[in-house]
Amino acid sequence: MTDARRLERTPGSRPSVAVRRRRWRLVTVLEVVVAAVAVLLDLWLPTLVLLALAGVSLLVRRRGLGSLGLRRGPRPVLALKMLLLAAVWSVLQLGVVLPVVTRLSGDEQDLSGFGGLEGNVGMLVALLVLSWTLAAFGEELAYRGYLFTRLREAAGDGRVGVLAGVVGSSLLFGLAHAEQGVVGIAVVTVDAVVWSVLRIHYRTLWASILAHGFNNTIGFVTFFLVGPVAPLW
């Protein structure tokens, strides 16, 4: 019997590193399942449910927000880069993503929830506040922070873990926007992949927070000025 086996089976001894790792992975998988159920069943407000789960998870693990990618405040140069990227991505959404998804599905994105936004200053201000708090900061912390990290940990280290984190968190993020129809789910899922890539590339959650916030701001201001914009082709 190996020393590791003896340590695992000795009464009163502390669990080995391998045992502790297996236990934490099991806890992580359970967290992912609970989070996925919350999103798929649209429990209350899924983003807030995920943030609550994240809070409990960090307390149990005795870790801070840095473990989820929120390490330091954004630098001005990063904010400028994300603003430019959001502007370019907004054009690509209308010129590539939305037209392709619309033609493949034969459906249109349901934006009826924003029907009263055109020319409505009060609604614009309210949406911008929600966009930067609940959407940009809250959703990024919940999906690209908490859910991405736990999916990656559950799947293991390396590229497989990263891929699982990106795909899993992006799909659930898209499904969390089911009120926008099939096209909306697809478009938001693609957005989520882009935000995930930014979070990974810049090694900070602030990159995806800023890009998400600026992208929403551009969309809401455009809708306020001219109403819903159709796909470019």
PDB file of C-alpha atoms in Angstrom:
ATOM      1  CA  MET A   1       0.000   0.000   0.000  1.00  0.00           C
ATOM      2  CA  THR A   2       1.414   3.401  -0.933  1.00  0.00           C
ATOM      3  CA  ASP A   3       2.036   6.176   1.563  1.00  0.00           C
ATOM      4  CA  ALA A   4      -0.772   8.212  -0.044  1.00  0.00           C
ATOM      5  CA  ARG A   5      -3.226   5.353   0.467  1.00  0.00           C
ATOM      6  CA  ARG A   6      -2.174   4.915   4.078  1.00  0.00           C
ATOM      7  CA  LEU A   7      -2.658   8.638   4.708  1.00  0.00           C
ATOM      8  CA  GLU A   8      -6.110   8.548   3.123  1.00  0.00           C
ATOM      9  CA  ARG A   9      -7.206   5.596   5.257  1.00  0.00           C
ATOM     10  CA  THR A  10      -5.564   6.364   8.593  1.00  0.00           C
ATOM     11  CA  PRO A  11      -8.298   7.241  11.137  1.00  0.00           C
ATOM     12  CA  GLY A  12      -8.045  10.805  12.360  1.00  0.00           C
ATOM     13  CA  SER A  13      -5.494  11.831   9.735  1.00  0.00           C
ATOM     14  CA  ARG A  14      -6.017  14.830   7.491  1.00  0.00           C
ATOM     15  CA  PRO A  15      -7.191  14.025   3.948  1.00  0.00           C
ATOM     16  CA  SER A  16      -4.427  13.913   1.370  1.00  0.00           C
ATOM     17  CA  VAL A  17      -4.026  16.633  -1.233  1.00  0.00           C
ATOM     18  CA  ALA A  18      -5.544  14.353  -3.870  1.00  0.00           C
ATOM     19  CA  VAL A  19      -8.599  13.665  -1.725  1.00  0.00           C
ATOM     20  CA  ARG A  20      -9.112  17.341  -0.994  1.00  0.00           C
ATOM     21  CA  ARG A  21      -8.838  18.142  -4.680  1.00  0.00           C
ATOM     22  CA  ARG A  22     -11.459  15.534  -5.561  1.00  0.00           C
ATOM     23  CA  ARG A  23     -13.781  16.908  -2.916  1.00  0.00           C
ATOM     24  CA  TRP A  24     -13.397  20.467  -4.142  1.00  0.00           C
ATOM     25  CA  ARG A  25     -13.954  19.391  -7.738  1.00  0.00           C
ATOM     26  CA  LEU A  26     -17.165  17.683  -6.663  1.00  0.00           C
ATOM     27  CA  VAL A  27     -18.260  20.882  -4.911  1.00  0.00           C
ATOM     28  CA  THR A  28     -17.373  22.839  -8.044  1.00  0.00           C
ATOM     29  CA  VAL A  29     -19.412  20.527 -10.275  1.00  0.00           C
ATOM     30  CA  LEU A  30     -22.354  20.888  -7.887  1.00  0.00           C
ATOM     31  CA  GLU A  31     -22.036  24.685  -8.072  1.00  0.00           C
ATOM     32  CA  VAL A  32     -22.094  24.553 -11.871  1.00  0.00           C
ATOM     33  CA  VAL A  33     -25.189  22.345 -11.878  1.00  0.00           C
ATOM     34  CA  VAL A  34     -27.049  24.649  -9.472  1.00  0.00           C
ATOM     35  CA  ALA A  35     -26.040  27.708 -11.519  1.00  0.00           C
ATOM     36  CA  ALA A  36     -27.141  26.068 -14.779  1.00  0.00           C
ATOM     37  CA  VAL A  37     -30.507  25.090 -13.288  1.00  0.00           C
ATOM     38  CA  ALA A  38     -31.027  28.669 -12.062  1.00  0.00           C
ATOM     39  CA  VAL A  39     -30.443  29.996 -15.588  1.00  0.00           C
ATOM     40  CA  LEU A  40     -32.390  27.330 -17.469  1.00  0.00           C
ATOM     41  CA  LEU A  41     -35.416  27.605 -15.170  1.00  0.00           C
ATOM     42  CA  ASP A  42     -35.124  31.403 -15.142  1.00  0.00           C
ATOM     43  CA  LEU A  43     -35.264  31.432 -11.343  1.00  0.00           C
ATOM     44  CA  TRP A  44     -36.073  34.927 -10.106  1.00  0.00           C
ATOM     45  CA  LEU A  45     -33.341  37.001 -11.778  1.00  0.00           C
ATOM     46  CA  PRO A  46     -30.618  34.501 -12.797  1.00  0.00           C
ATOM     47  CA  THR A  47     -27.800  37.062 -12.674  1.00  0.00           C
ATOM     48  CA  LEU A  48     -28.566  37.887  -9.037  1.00  0.00           C
ATOM     49  CA  VAL A  49     -28.864  34.178  -8.207  1.00  0.00           C
ATOM     50  CA  LEU A  50     -25.430  33.568  -9.728  1.00  0.00           C
ATOM     51  CA  LEU A  51     -23.963  36.508  -7.838  1.00  0.00           C
ATOM     52  CA  ALA A  52     -25.375  35.102  -4.596  1.00  0.00           C
ATOM     53  CA  LEU A  53     -23.842  31.715  -5.410  1.00  0.00           C
ATOM     54  CA  ALA A  54     -20.549  33.428  -6.174  1.00  0.00           C
ATOM     55  CA  GLY A  55     -20.605  35.203  -2.812  1.00  0.00           C
ATOM     56  CA  VAL A  56     -21.203  31.965  -0.919  1.00  0.00           C
ATOM     57  CA  SER A  57     -18.590  30.159  -3.009  1.00  0.00           C
ATOM     58  CA  LEU A  58     -15.930  32.768  -2.261  1.00  0.00           C
ATOM     59  CA  LEU A  59     -16.719  32.731   1.448  1.00  0.00           C
ATOM     60  CA  VAL A  60     -16.463  28.942   1.620  1.00  0.00           C
ATOM     61  CA  ARG A  61     -13.207  28.952  -0.321  1.00  0.00           C
ATOM     62  CA  ARG A  62     -11.886  31.994   1.578  1.00  0.00           C
ATOM     63  CA  ARG A  63     -11.013  33.741  -1.661  1.00  0.00           C
ATOM     64  CA  GLY A  64     -11.558  37.225  -2.985  1.00  0.00           C
ATOM     65  CA  LEU A  65     -12.948  38.643  -6.214  1.00  0.00           C
ATOM     66  CA  GLY A  66      -9.456  38.473  -7.693  1.00  0.00           C
ATOM     67  CA  SER A  67      -9.906  34.708  -8.053  1.00  0.00           C
ATOM     68  CA  LEU A  68     -12.771  35.443 -10.478  1.00  0.00           C
ATOM     69  CA  GLY A  69     -10.717  37.857 -12.554  1.00  0.00           C
ATOM     70  CA  LEU A  70     -11.686  41.146 -10.868  1.00  0.00           C
ATOM     71  CA  ARG A  71      -8.194  42.059  -9.721  1.00  0.00           C
ATOM     72  CA  ARG A  72      -7.810  45.804 -10.079  1.00  0.00           C
ATOM     73  CA  GLY A  73      -9.540  48.882 -11.441  1.00  0.00           C
ATOM     74  CA  PRO A  74      -9.400  49.485 -15.203  1.00  0.00           C
ATOM     75  CA  ARG A  75      -6.720  51.729 -16.665  1.00  0.00           C
ATOM     76  CA  PRO A  76      -7.731  54.556 -19.047  1.00  0.00           C
ATOM     77  CA  VAL A  77      -5.941  52.887 -21.963  1.00  0.00           C
ATOM     78  CA  LEU A  78      -7.959  49.711 -21.453  1.00  0.00           C
ATOM     79  CA  ALA A  79     -11.187  51.708 -21.361  1.00  0.00           C
ATOM     80  CA  LEU A  80     -10.264  53.403 -24.646  1.00  0.00           C
ATOM     81  CA  LYS A  81      -9.416  50.082 -26.287  1.00  0.00           C
ATOM     82  CA  MET A  82     -12.709  48.558 -25.172  1.00  0.00           C
ATOM     83  CA  LEU A  83     -14.664  51.584 -26.415  1.00  0.00           C
ATOM     84  CA  LEU A  84     -13.101  51.246 -29.869  1.00  0.00           C
ATOM     85  CA  LEU A  85     -13.616  47.499 -29.865  1.00  0.00           C
ATOM     86  CA  ALA A  86     -17.258  47.894 -28.814  1.00  0.00           C
ATOM     87  CA  ALA A  87     -17.827  50.320 -31.676  1.00  0.00           C
ATOM     88  CA  VAL A  88     -16.288  47.918 -34.200  1.00  0.00           C
ATOM     89  CA  TRP A  89     -18.200  44.974 -32.747  1.00  0.00           C
ATOM     90  CA  SER A  90     -21.480  46.913 -32.948  1.00  0.00           C
ATOM     91  CA  VAL A  91     -20.941  47.288 -36.695  1.00  0.00           C
ATOM     92  CA  LEU A  92     -20.038  43.609 -37.053  1.00  0.00           C
ATOM     93  CA  GLN A  93     -23.172  42.656 -35.143  1.00  0.00           C
ATOM     94  CA  LEU A  94     -25.363  44.515 -37.627  1.00  0.00           C
ATOM     95  CA  GLY A  95     -23.289  43.670 -40.690  1.00  0.00           C
ATOM     96  CA  VAL A  96     -22.411  40.016 -40.056  1.00  0.00           C
ATOM     97  CA  VAL A  97     -23.775  38.258 -36.958  1.00  0.00           C
ATOM     98  CA  LEU A  98     -27.382  39.462 -37.003  1.00  0.00           C
ATOM     99  CA  PRO A  99     -27.923  39.060 -40.770  1.00  0.00           C
ATOM    100  CA  VAL A 100     -26.457  35.530 -40.789  1.00  0.00           C
ATOM    101  CA  VAL A 101     -28.458  34.366 -37.768  1.00  0.00           C
ATOM    102  CA  THR A 102     -31.643  35.995 -39.074  1.00  0.00           C
ATOM    103  CA  ARG A 103     -31.356  34.324 -42.477  1.00  0.00           C
ATOM    104  CA  LEU A 104     -30.474  30.913 -41.047  1.00  0.00           C
ATOM    105  CA  SER A 105     -33.315  30.953 -38.535  1.00  0.00           C
ATOM    106  CA  GLY A 106     -35.916  32.728 -40.665  1.00  0.00           C
ATOM    107  CA  ASP A 107     -36.825  34.716 -37.555  1.00  0.00           C
ATOM    108  CA  GLU A 108     -36.084  38.158 -36.122  1.00  0.00           C
ATOM    109  CA  GLN A 109     -34.665  39.311 -32.817  1.00  0.00           C
ATOM    110  CA  ASP A 110     -37.437  40.251 -30.410  1.00  0.00           C
ATOM    111  CA  LEU A 111     -36.687  43.742 -29.089  1.00  0.00           C
ATOM    112  CA  SER A 112     -40.233  44.488 -27.951  1.00  0.00           C
ATOM    113  CA  GLY A 113     -38.940  44.987 -24.421  1.00  0.00           C
ATOM    114  CA  PHE A 114     -37.327  48.206 -25.618  1.00  0.00           C
ATOM    115  CA  GLY A 115     -40.299  49.379 -27.673  1.00  0.00           C
ATOM    116  CA  GLY A 116     -40.744  52.631 -25.775  1.00  0.00           C
ATOM    117  CA  LEU A 117     -37.082  53.677 -25.872  1.00  0.00           C
ATOM    118  CA  GLU A 118     -37.084  55.764 -29.061  1.00  0.00           C
ATOM    119  CA  GLY A 119     -37.081  59.440 -28.035  1.00  0.00           C
ATOM    120  CA  ASN A 120     -37.680  58.573 -24.362  1.00  0.00           C
ATOM    121  CA  VAL A 121     -34.927  60.276 -22.331  1.00  0.00           C
ATOM    122  CA  GLY A 122     -36.072  58.868 -18.993  1.00  0.00           C
ATOM    123  CA  MET A 123     -36.075  55.304 -20.272  1.00  0.00           C
ATOM    124  CA  LEU A 124     -32.668  55.817 -21.881  1.00  0.00           C
ATOM    125  CA  VAL A 125     -31.138  57.024 -18.619  1.00  0.00           C
ATOM    126  CA  ALA A 126     -32.691  54.120 -16.691  1.00  0.00           C
ATOM    127  CA  LEU A 127     -31.434  51.570 -19.212  1.00  0.00           C
ATOM    128  CA  LEU A 128     -27.932  53.047 -19.221  1.00  0.00           C
ATOM    129  CA  VAL A 129     -27.763  52.861 -15.424  1.00  0.00           C
ATOM    130  CA  LEU A 130     -28.971  49.254 -15.461  1.00  0.00           C
ATOM    131  CA  SER A 131     -26.658  48.492 -18.361  1.00  0.00           C
ATOM    132  CA  TRP A 132     -23.528  49.499 -16.466  1.00  0.00           C
ATOM    133  CA  THR A 133     -24.567  48.040 -13.107  1.00  0.00           C
ATOM    134  CA  LEU A 134     -26.689  44.896 -13.478  1.00  0.00           C
ATOM    135  CA  ALA A 135     -25.677  44.081 -17.072  1.00  0.00           C
ATOM    136  CA  ALA A 136     -22.037  45.077 -17.607  1.00  0.00           C
ATOM    137  CA  PHE A 137     -20.738  44.656 -14.055  1.00  0.00           C
ATOM    138  CA  GLY A 138     -23.249  42.145 -12.663  1.00  0.00           C
ATOM    139  CA  GLU A 139     -23.520  39.838 -15.673  1.00  0.00           C
ATOM    140  CA  GLU A 140     -19.787  39.838 -16.340  1.00  0.00           C
ATOM    141  CA  LEU A 141     -19.001  39.017 -12.715  1.00  0.00           C
ATOM    142  CA  ALA A 142     -21.669  36.291 -12.739  1.00  0.00           C
ATOM    143  CA  TYR A 143     -20.924  34.677 -16.126  1.00  0.00           C
ATOM    144  CA  ARG A 144     -17.383  35.563 -17.239  1.00  0.00           C
ATOM    145  CA  GLY A 145     -16.204  35.709 -13.639  1.00  0.00           C
ATOM    146  CA  TYR A 146     -17.926  33.110 -11.465  1.00  0.00           C
ATOM    147  CA  LEU A 147     -19.449  30.669 -13.963  1.00  0.00           C
ATOM    148  CA  PHE A 148     -16.463  30.684 -16.352  1.00  0.00           C
ATOM    149  CA  THR A 149     -14.042  30.066 -13.480  1.00  0.00           C
ATOM    150  CA  ARG A 150     -16.041  27.216 -11.948  1.00  0.00           C
ATOM    151  CA  LEU A 151     -16.613  25.533 -15.331  1.00  0.00           C
ATOM    152  CA  ARG A 152     -12.901  25.726 -16.061  1.00  0.00           C
ATOM    153  CA  GLU A 153     -12.065  24.262 -12.650  1.00  0.00           C
ATOM    154  CA  ALA A 154     -14.622  21.476 -13.076  1.00  0.00           C
ATOM    155  CA  ALA A 155     -13.309  20.503 -16.528  1.00  0.00           C
ATOM    156  CA  GLY A 156      -9.662  20.589 -15.490  1.00  0.00           C
ATOM    157  CA  ASP A 157      -6.627  22.680 -16.298  1.00  0.00           C
ATOM    158  CA  GLY A 158      -5.402  23.530 -19.767  1.00  0.00           C
ATOM    159  CA  ARG A 159      -7.214  24.255 -23.004  1.00  0.00           C
ATOM    160  CA  VAL A 160     -10.053  21.849 -22.298  1.00  0.00           C
ATOM    161  CA  GLY A 161     -10.936  23.725 -19.133  1.00  0.00           C
ATOM    162  CA  VAL A 162     -10.777  27.107 -20.859  1.00  0.00           C
ATOM    163  CA  LEU A 163     -12.908  25.852 -23.752  1.00  0.00           C
ATOM    164  CA  ALA A 164     -15.472  24.411 -21.345  1.00  0.00           C
ATOM    165  CA  GLY A 165     -15.564  27.703 -19.488  1.00  0.00           C
ATOM    166  CA  VAL A 166     -16.063  29.780 -22.621  1.00  0.00           C
ATOM    167  CA  VAL A 167     -18.634  27.509 -24.293  1.00  0.00           C
ATOM    168  CA  GLY A 168     -20.612  26.673 -21.157  1.00  0.00           C
ATOM    169  CA  SER A 169     -20.832  30.194 -19.761  1.00  0.00           C
ATOM    170  CA  SER A 170     -21.608  31.673 -23.202  1.00  0.00           C
ATOM    171  CA  LEU A 171     -24.433  29.228 -23.929  1.00  0.00           C
ATOM    172  CA  LEU A 172     -26.013  29.820 -20.529  1.00  0.00           C
ATOM    173  CA  PHE A 173     -25.639  33.569 -20.985  1.00  0.00           C
ATOM    174  CA  GLY A 174     -27.430  33.359 -24.330  1.00  0.00           C
ATOM    175  CA  LEU A 175     -30.226  31.240 -22.856  1.00  0.00           C
ATOM    176  CA  ALA A 176     -30.632  33.787 -20.069  1.00  0.00           C
ATOM    177  CA  HIS A 177     -31.835  36.190 -22.800  1.00  0.00           C
ATOM    178  CA  ALA A 178     -34.541  33.868 -24.121  1.00  0.00           C
ATOM    179  CA  GLU A 179     -37.049  36.733 -24.100  1.00  0.00           C
ATOM    180  CA  GLN A 180     -35.327  37.975 -27.285  1.00  0.00           C
ATOM    181  CA  GLY A 181     -36.242  34.825 -29.186  1.00  0.00           C
ATOM    182  CA  VAL A 182     -34.017  32.335 -31.003  1.00  0.00           C
ATOM    183  CA  VAL A 183     -32.142  35.054 -32.860  1.00  0.00           C
ATOM    184  CA  GLY A 184     -31.543  36.963 -29.647  1.00  0.00           C
ATOM    185  CA  ILE A 185     -30.193  33.868 -27.906  1.00  0.00           C
ATOM    186  CA  ALA A 186     -27.782  33.193 -30.779  1.00  0.00           C
ATOM    187  CA  VAL A 187     -26.591  36.791 -31.044  1.00  0.00           C
ATOM    188  CA  VAL A 188     -26.094  37.154 -27.289  1.00  0.00           C
ATOM    189  CA  THR A 189     -24.209  33.840 -27.188  1.00  0.00           C
ATOM    190  CA  VAL A 190     -21.797  35.105 -29.848  1.00  0.00           C
ATOM    191  CA  ASP A 191     -21.411  38.337 -27.856  1.00  0.00           C
ATOM    192  CA  ALA A 192     -20.601  36.253 -24.784  1.00  0.00           C
ATOM    193  CA  VAL A 193     -17.837  34.394 -26.626  1.00  0.00           C
ATOM    194  CA  VAL A 194     -16.277  37.739 -27.583  1.00  0.00           C
ATOM    195  CA  TRP A 195     -16.479  39.016 -24.002  1.00  0.00           C
ATOM    196  CA  SER A 196     -14.912  35.761 -22.810  1.00  0.00           C
ATOM    197  CA  VAL A 197     -12.015  36.093 -25.235  1.00  0.00           C
ATOM    198  CA  LEU A 198     -11.378  39.632 -23.993  1.00  0.00           C
ATOM    199  CA  ARG A 199     -11.483  38.501 -20.369  1.00  0.00           C
ATOM    200  CA  ILE A 200      -8.925  35.778 -21.129  1.00  0.00           C
ATOM    201  CA  HIS A 201      -6.678  37.861 -23.394  1.00  0.00           C
ATOM    202  CA  TYR A 202      -6.376  40.845 -21.048  1.00  0.00           C
ATOM    203  CA  ARG A 203      -6.411  38.640 -17.924  1.00  0.00           C
ATOM    204  CA  THR A 204      -8.918  40.874 -16.192  1.00  0.00           C
ATOM    205  CA  LEU A 205     -12.683  40.922 -15.954  1.00  0.00           C
ATOM    206  CA  TRP A 206     -12.616  44.690 -16.450  1.00  0.00           C
ATOM    207  CA  ALA A 207     -11.985  44.163 -20.174  1.00  0.00           C
ATOM    208  CA  SER A 208     -15.268  42.330 -20.695  1.00  0.00           C
ATOM    209  CA  ILE A 209     -17.120  44.657 -18.294  1.00  0.00           C
ATOM    210  CA  LEU A 210     -16.082  47.724 -20.270  1.00  0.00           C
ATOM    211  CA  ALA A 211     -16.676  46.148 -23.690  1.00  0.00           C
ATOM    212  CA  HIS A 212     -20.109  44.903 -22.609  1.00  0.00           C
ATOM    213  CA  GLY A 213     -21.044  48.271 -21.124  1.00  0.00           C
ATOM    214  CA  PHE A 214     -19.914  50.285 -24.129  1.00  0.00           C
ATOM    215  CA  ASN A 215     -21.605  47.887 -26.548  1.00  0.00           C
ATOM    216  CA  ASN A 216     -24.915  48.194 -24.697  1.00  0.00           C
ATOM    217  CA  THR A 217     -24.536  51.972 -24.500  1.00  0.00           C
ATOM    218  CA  ILE A 218     -24.007  52.251 -28.252  1.00  0.00           C
ATOM    219  CA  GLY A 219     -27.036  50.053 -28.862  1.00  0.00           C
ATOM    220  CA  PHE A 220     -29.334  51.933 -26.491  1.00  0.00           C
ATOM    221  CA  VAL A 221     -28.300  55.392 -27.716  1.00  0.00           C
ATOM    222  CA  THR A 222     -28.800  54.295 -31.323  1.00  0.00           C
ATOM    223  CA  PHE A 223     -32.243  52.874 -30.497  1.00  0.00           C
ATOM    224  CA  PHE A 224     -33.117  56.109 -28.686  1.00  0.00           C
ATOM    225  CA  LEU A 225     -32.143  58.212 -31.712  1.00  0.00           C
ATOM    226  CA  VAL A 226     -33.499  56.190 -34.651  1.00  0.00           C
ATOM    227  CA  GLY A 227     -35.406  53.238 -33.226  1.00  0.00           C
ATOM    228  CA  PRO A 228     -34.570  49.564 -33.890  1.00  0.00           C
ATOM    229  CA  VAL A 229     -31.910  49.089 -36.562  1.00  0.00           C
ATOM    230  CA  ALA A 230     -32.461  46.233 -39.003  1.00  0.00           C
ATOM    231  CA  PRO A 231     -29.647  43.911 -40.164  1.00  0.00           C
ATOM    232  CA  LEU A 232     -27.556  45.574 -42.845  1.00  0.00           C
ATOM    233  CA  TRP A 233     -28.414  42.905 -45.421  1.00  0.00           C
TER     234      TRP A 233
END
